[in-house]
Amino acid sequence: MKTIEEIRADFPILSRKVYNRPLVYFDNGATTQKPLCVLDAVREVYTEYNGNVHRGVHIMSDLTSEAYENAREKVRSFINAGKREEIIFTSGTTGSINSVAFSYGERFVKPGDEIILSTLEHHANIVPWQMMCERKGASIRVIPVNDRGEILLDDFLKLLSPRTRLVAITQVSNALGTIVPVKEITDAAHSAGVPVLVDGAQGIQHDVVDVSSLDCDFYAFSGHKIYGPTGIGVLYGKEKWLTELPPWQGGGDMVDKVTFEKTTYNELPFKFEAGTTNYAGAIGLAKALDYVLGIGMQYIAGREKMLLAYATEKLSEISRLKIYGDSANKIAIISFLIDNVHQYDTGMVLDKLGIAVRTGTHCAQPVMQRFGIDGTVRASMCFYNTTGEIDALCSGIEEVIRMFS
Ligand code: PMP
């Protein structure tokens, strides 16, 4: 078992200084930092064996294709999907959701149909569905949340109807940190014969994810939020759906036979991977998954729980500070406002103290509207953060309060 010092040493960026102060990185919800082994894995692709995947008879293409397919297998086992054919590499969560919204909409949605989302959704799990609904004459229904930022399950059940074509729901709110009971939602939706897409952008990196026991129909996540490279993501889809859905893009590698009269498509998963994919990113992502498995997902979940408890206690002691989202079941995200201080001012002062937090609506404007605010300051922590960094955040906030009082 590595010590926290050893873990932090795996991430070169964590030891840099900003404005001559140690960097305190609390914007892990936006993107996570990368361990050296991930950077090395990507570098190795380009220094040792780079060749386009599934294209050549030469050894470089073979080696890259093998590493790419091994990466697919790594993702499959990481989320416990049944088959490697069910793992599609995409550009990220946004790419994955847009793709399903397009293809599922083309194949299954007709005028009058409904898609159920929740108030907690990131814009990436709202806008693609709105675009599809506009094309298809369908509409969106929204599950409300209570004052703690928790989904109201009874209201969800009331929204399910014969018109419901799909439920698309986040596993964890990026704005408040709420963990959503996606298993209960999936079971209820399935009882009504409705498939479920889970946006795992904030779920994949904090605890064990098992799509087989979750039984969701689609699961989307981004590599860069789980210590992997940017520009790579995953769409898991049950084989029965992926077989039925039309491809969302046409191009090289996704075809079987092409004539000007007719094209037949490649088998899964290649049918959904048109063109040259981000194979170096996929190989880097596989290394990131190896890295977190080495640390241990249970260890990560436990350490982040400890950080959340510590941060909640310390921040609650600051009288002018209000925390938004206090579900008993949340990840290590604290969204807050300081009385009479705009969130941008707080963020800018903290930045100058070397503390990186996110400010604004967090690409989740509807949940901000629900709480009647135009944004928050968000400290999103992960396992490489420390209680000392939380103390630094608290001192920084005291400084903000002094400056603006
Ligand atoms: N969904 C949620 C819940 C997110 O937090 C994010 C990223 N903030 C996304 C979707 C979109 O992820 P990406 O930008 O990596 O596609």
XYZ file of C-alpha atoms and ligand atoms in Angstrom:
421
model
C 0.000 0.000 0.000
C 1.460 3.375 -1.048
C 1.579 6.275 1.366
C -0.185 9.495 0.358
C 3.235 11.048 -0.246
C 4.096 8.206 -2.639
C 0.735 8.549 -4.379
C 1.242 12.289 -4.837
C 4.728 11.688 -6.198
C 3.114 9.634 -9.003
C 1.510 12.886 -10.269
C 4.329 15.257 -11.290
C 2.023 18.268 -11.603
C 0.970 18.110 -7.953
C 4.398 19.272 -6.816
C 4.441 22.418 -8.955
C 4.008 25.875 -7.541
C 1.607 28.539 -8.734
C 2.155 32.203 -7.812
C 5.069 30.884 -5.748
C 2.766 28.798 -3.578
C 2.154 25.054 -3.550
C -0.627 24.145 -5.968
C -3.818 22.978 -4.235
C -5.826 21.327 -6.970
C -9.522 21.094 -6.115
C -10.947 21.023 -9.639
C -10.926 17.273 -10.120
C -14.564 17.306 -11.200
C -13.527 19.294 -14.270
C -10.491 17.170 -15.019
C -8.076 15.034 -13.041
C -4.286 15.131 -13.088
C -2.331 12.314 -14.702
C 0.116 9.886 -13.121
C 3.478 9.585 -14.856
C 2.724 6.009 -15.977
C -0.152 7.317 -18.145
C 2.066 9.956 -19.737
C 4.728 7.303 -20.343
C 2.211 4.927 -21.931
C 1.080 7.592 -24.424
C 4.668 8.600 -25.152
C 5.572 4.959 -25.698
C 2.899 4.624 -28.393
C 4.555 7.395 -30.399
C 8.174 6.519 -29.642
C 7.949 2.734 -29.957
C 5.196 1.326 -32.111
C 2.834 3.897 -33.642
C 0.768 2.651 -36.600
C -2.874 3.147 -37.497
C -5.126 0.509 -35.944
C -6.739 -2.325 -37.916
C -5.201 -0.987 -41.130
C -1.870 -2.458 -42.076
C -0.164 -5.782 -42.495
C 2.962 -4.254 -40.986
C 4.204 -4.813 -37.481
C 3.600 -1.231 -36.315
C -0.106 -1.419 -37.114
C -0.262 -4.880 -35.541
C 1.371 -3.735 -32.314
C -0.830 -0.667 -32.000
C -3.980 -2.663 -32.837
C -3.065 -5.222 -30.200
C -2.507 -2.540 -27.536
C -5.766 -0.821 -28.559
C -7.793 -4.032 -28.317
C -6.112 -4.836 -24.986
C -7.259 -1.389 -23.826
C -10.810 -2.299 -24.844
C -10.571 -5.494 -22.824
C -9.227 -3.515 -19.854
C -12.240 -1.174 -19.990
C -14.582 -4.142 -20.318
C -13.239 -5.807 -17.212
C -13.005 -2.497 -15.302
C -16.747 -1.887 -15.638
C -17.586 -5.612 -15.752
C -19.330 -5.531 -19.133
C -20.225 -8.912 -20.577
C -18.463 -8.570 -23.932
C -15.681 -6.516 -25.504
C -18.063 -5.817 -28.424
C -20.090 -3.697 -26.005
C -17.226 -1.230 -25.454
C -17.052 1.644 -27.952
C -14.249 4.191 -27.787
C -15.527 7.748 -28.228
C -14.158 11.246 -27.643
C -15.656 11.429 -24.128
C -18.926 11.438 -22.230
C -20.297 14.210 -24.434
C -19.425 12.241 -27.566
C -20.965 9.072 -26.142
C -24.262 10.710 -25.143
C -24.622 12.644 -28.406
C -24.050 9.441 -30.339
C -26.722 7.503 -28.476
C -29.140 10.440 -28.647
C -28.707 10.581 -32.396
C -28.850 6.875 -33.225
C -31.424 5.889 -30.631
C -33.572 8.820 -31.707
C -33.327 7.856 -35.381
C -34.276 4.272 -34.695
C -36.755 4.360 -31.813
C -38.238 7.818 -31.140
C -41.422 9.130 -32.743
C -43.629 12.189 -32.280
C -45.273 12.334 -28.844
C -42.599 10.183 -27.176
C -40.856 11.307 -23.986
C -37.321 11.163 -22.623
C -36.875 11.407 -18.838
C -33.914 13.371 -17.436
C -33.298 14.814 -13.974
C -32.786 18.324 -12.631
C -29.210 17.318 -11.752
C -28.055 16.750 -15.329
C -24.960 18.278 -16.877
C -25.677 20.074 -20.156
C -24.051 17.109 -21.924
C -26.991 14.996 -20.803
C -29.635 17.604 -21.644
C -28.815 19.324 -24.910
C -28.278 16.211 -27.094
C -31.735 14.968 -26.017
C -33.304 18.363 -26.717
C -31.768 18.352 -30.189
C -33.077 14.867 -30.815
C -36.550 15.696 -29.421
C -36.737 18.713 -31.714
C -35.938 16.524 -34.725
C -38.355 13.791 -33.728
C -41.260 15.761 -32.215
C -40.632 14.209 -28.793
C -40.392 15.985 -25.435
C -38.406 15.947 -22.207
C -39.749 15.258 -18.706
C -37.678 16.178 -15.686
C -37.334 14.416 -12.320
C -37.253 17.066 -9.557
C -34.871 17.161 -6.579
C -35.422 18.091 -2.929
C -33.616 20.864 -1.028
C -30.714 18.550 -0.239
C -30.170 17.951 -3.953
C -31.569 14.419 -3.970
C -33.693 12.895 -6.712
C -37.373 12.463 -5.812
C -37.941 8.830 -6.700
C -41.716 8.913 -6.287
C -41.932 11.734 -8.801
C -39.771 9.712 -11.167
C -42.188 6.789 -10.949
C -45.064 9.119 -11.804
C -43.235 10.352 -14.910
C -42.797 6.839 -16.330
C -45.517 6.170 -18.885
C -46.164 4.278 -22.118
C -44.782 7.373 -23.907
C -41.390 7.090 -22.170
C -38.750 5.949 -24.658
C -35.622 6.327 -22.508
C -34.343 7.516 -19.133
C -30.993 9.346 -19.234
C -29.638 10.017 -15.766
C -26.394 11.053 -14.157
C -24.761 8.682 -11.692
C -23.368 11.596 -9.679
C -24.179 15.311 -9.859
C -21.115 17.269 -10.933
C -22.533 20.452 -9.397
C -23.598 19.166 -5.953
C -21.896 15.784 -5.603
C -25.163 13.871 -4.998
C -24.905 10.158 -5.739
C -28.051 9.189 -7.632
C -29.705 5.790 -6.958
C -29.222 4.688 -10.567
C -29.818 1.013 -9.775
C -33.298 1.721 -8.354
C -34.048 4.015 -11.283
C -32.882 1.393 -13.773
C -34.945 -1.359 -12.137
C -38.074 0.813 -12.114
C -37.542 1.892 -15.725
C -37.020 -1.696 -16.820
C -40.235 -2.748 -15.083
C -41.937 -0.281 -17.420
C -39.973 -1.639 -20.407
C -37.848 1.521 -20.699
C -34.061 1.473 -21.298
C -31.658 3.608 -19.256
C -28.527 5.554 -20.135
C -26.252 6.401 -17.211
C -23.928 9.402 -17.449
C -20.947 8.076 -15.524
C -18.687 11.117 -15.993
C -18.579 11.738 -12.227
C -19.223 8.156 -11.155
C -16.515 6.072 -12.759
C -13.555 7.513 -10.797
C -14.889 7.369 -7.251
C -16.052 3.803 -6.624
C -16.433 0.406 -8.244
C -18.755 0.526 -11.270
C -20.317 -2.736 -12.420
C -22.562 -2.267 -15.451
C -23.720 -5.881 -15.314
C -25.166 -5.627 -11.826
C -26.355 -2.069 -12.509
C -28.066 -3.527 -15.590
C -28.122 -0.140 -17.357
C -28.482 -0.214 -21.137
C -25.828 2.430 -21.842
C -23.032 3.847 -19.688
C -20.872 6.801 -20.733
C -17.641 8.139 -19.251
C -14.566 10.246 -20.064
C -10.928 9.186 -19.786
C -9.709 12.539 -18.524
C -11.870 12.370 -15.386
C -10.292 9.083 -14.326
C -6.632 10.120 -14.564
C -6.416 9.262 -18.273
C -5.804 11.454 -21.333
C -8.240 13.970 -22.788
C -10.116 13.253 -26.017
C -10.910 9.636 -25.179
C -14.074 8.243 -23.653
C -16.210 5.166 -23.564
C -19.708 4.192 -24.443
C -20.833 0.881 -23.023
C -24.011 -0.404 -24.653
C -25.787 -3.704 -24.271
C -25.161 -5.781 -27.359
C -28.891 -6.028 -28.159
C -29.086 -2.222 -28.452
C -25.817 -1.722 -30.290
C -26.860 -4.348 -32.807
C -30.126 -2.546 -33.491
C -28.865 1.051 -33.512
C -27.702 2.590 -36.799
C -24.139 4.000 -36.820
C -23.831 7.693 -35.905
C -20.908 8.354 -38.238
C -19.811 6.855 -41.517
C -16.233 6.411 -42.679
C -13.263 4.101 -42.651
C -13.145 0.986 -40.484
C -16.881 0.966 -39.705
C -17.775 -0.696 -42.992
C -17.834 -4.201 -44.366
C -18.443 -3.710 -48.100
C -18.820 -0.358 -49.846
C -20.221 0.246 -53.314
C -21.876 3.430 -54.548
C -25.162 1.563 -54.480
C -24.963 0.130 -50.958
C -22.724 -0.165 -47.925
C -22.818 -2.866 -45.313
C -21.420 -2.217 -41.862
C -18.651 -3.806 -39.875
C -19.418 -5.921 -36.825
C -19.457 -4.581 -33.268
C -17.705 -2.620 -31.871
C -16.141 -1.305 -35.106
C -19.507 -0.300 -36.578
C -19.421 2.643 -34.156
C -15.766 3.630 -34.536
C -15.573 5.436 -37.877
C -12.235 6.881 -38.931
C -8.958 6.896 -37.057
C -9.820 6.670 -33.376
C -7.819 8.165 -30.529
C -5.955 4.910 -30.034
C -3.092 6.529 -28.119
C -5.706 7.969 -25.750
C -7.348 4.552 -25.349
C -3.986 2.979 -24.511
C -3.328 5.806 -22.013
C -6.770 5.292 -20.510
C -6.078 1.569 -20.025
C -2.924 2.528 -18.127
C -4.928 4.925 -15.956
C -7.371 2.106 -15.143
C -4.431 -0.122 -14.212
C -3.163 2.669 -12.005
C -6.416 3.119 -10.050
C -6.809 -0.643 -9.764
C -3.314 -0.714 -8.270
C -4.328 1.954 -5.745
C -7.632 0.102 -5.192
C -11.109 1.486 -5.875
C -12.153 0.668 -2.304
C -9.171 2.609 -0.969
C -10.069 5.537 -3.254
C -13.714 5.517 -2.115
C -12.690 5.332 1.548
C -10.098 8.083 1.341
C -12.480 10.395 -0.525
C -15.176 9.778 2.116
C -12.692 10.819 4.782
C -11.784 13.980 2.833
C -15.468 14.821 2.333
C -16.243 14.415 6.043
C -13.239 16.526 7.015
C -13.994 19.267 4.477
C -17.708 19.350 5.369
C -16.924 19.722 9.049
C -14.289 22.427 8.528
C -16.255 24.438 5.985
C -19.446 24.229 8.068
C -17.582 26.037 10.847
C -17.311 29.134 8.623
C -20.397 31.102 9.535
C -20.836 33.081 6.311
C -20.523 30.003 4.131
C -23.478 28.007 2.806
C -23.059 24.566 1.285
C -25.382 23.545 -1.581
C -26.153 19.847 -1.772
C -25.987 17.957 1.501
C -27.211 14.524 0.534
C -26.094 11.800 2.942
C -24.914 10.008 -0.158
C -22.453 12.216 -2.027
C -18.947 12.242 -3.417
C -16.170 14.566 -2.264
C -17.587 17.672 -3.907
C -18.467 20.765 -1.909
C -20.429 23.448 -3.703
C -20.706 26.636 -1.682
C -21.286 30.370 -1.592
C -20.027 32.983 0.807
C -22.654 35.440 1.937
C -22.426 38.672 -0.092
C -19.372 37.599 -2.063
C -19.742 36.714 -5.732
C -18.458 33.240 -6.615
C -16.030 34.644 -9.204
C -14.432 36.897 -6.598
C -14.000 33.936 -4.261
C -12.535 31.835 -7.057
C -10.146 34.550 -8.166
C -8.805 35.242 -4.683
C -8.376 31.517 -4.001
C -6.549 31.173 -7.305
C -4.023 33.805 -6.277
C -3.471 31.774 -3.111
C -2.631 28.754 -5.260
C -5.999 27.027 -4.768
C -7.762 25.898 -7.947
C -11.559 25.653 -7.574
C -14.311 25.880 -10.149
C -16.801 28.746 -10.163
C -20.006 29.291 -12.125
C -22.842 27.001 -13.101
C -20.685 23.914 -13.711
C -22.467 23.300 -17.040
C -25.567 22.483 -15.004
C -27.711 25.604 -15.221
C -31.048 23.873 -14.406
C -29.825 22.719 -10.991
C -28.586 26.249 -10.242
C -32.039 27.544 -11.246
C -33.605 24.983 -8.893
C -31.694 26.541 -5.990
C -32.327 30.103 -7.201
C -28.629 30.941 -7.620
C -26.476 31.817 -10.594
C -23.554 29.608 -9.637
C -21.395 28.329 -6.806
C -17.777 27.796 -5.900
C -16.993 24.102 -6.222
C -14.161 22.272 -4.511
C -13.991 18.789 -6.002
C -11.551 16.484 -4.259
C -10.041 13.136 -5.053
C -7.828 10.567 -3.367
C -4.557 12.454 -3.937
C -5.822 15.481 -2.010
C -4.990 15.932 1.670
C -6.551 17.337 4.823
C -3.721 19.902 4.817
C -5.015 21.162 1.467
C -8.515 21.427 2.942
C -7.051 23.503 5.789
C -5.430 25.737 3.151
C -8.827 26.121 1.454
C -10.442 27.119 4.763
C -7.719 29.714 5.438
C -8.164 30.987 1.884
C -11.899 31.379 2.436
C -11.274 33.276 5.701
C -9.001 35.556 3.689
C -11.768 36.117 1.105
C -14.207 36.976 3.899
C -11.719 39.437 5.424
C -11.120 41.076 2.045
C -14.792 41.513 1.216
C -16.176 42.451 4.623
N -21.628 14.692 -17.461
C -21.169 15.095 -16.276
C -21.944 14.746 -15.035
C -19.977 15.820 -16.200
O -19.521 16.235 -15.006
C -19.279 16.122 -17.394
C -18.001 16.929 -17.357
N -18.016 18.007 -16.477
C -19.798 15.667 -18.597
C -20.970 14.955 -18.603
C -19.112 15.939 -19.891
O -17.863 15.303 -19.925
P -16.837 15.616 -21.096
O -16.681 17.097 -21.134
O -15.586 14.902 -20.666
O -17.414 15.060 -22.344
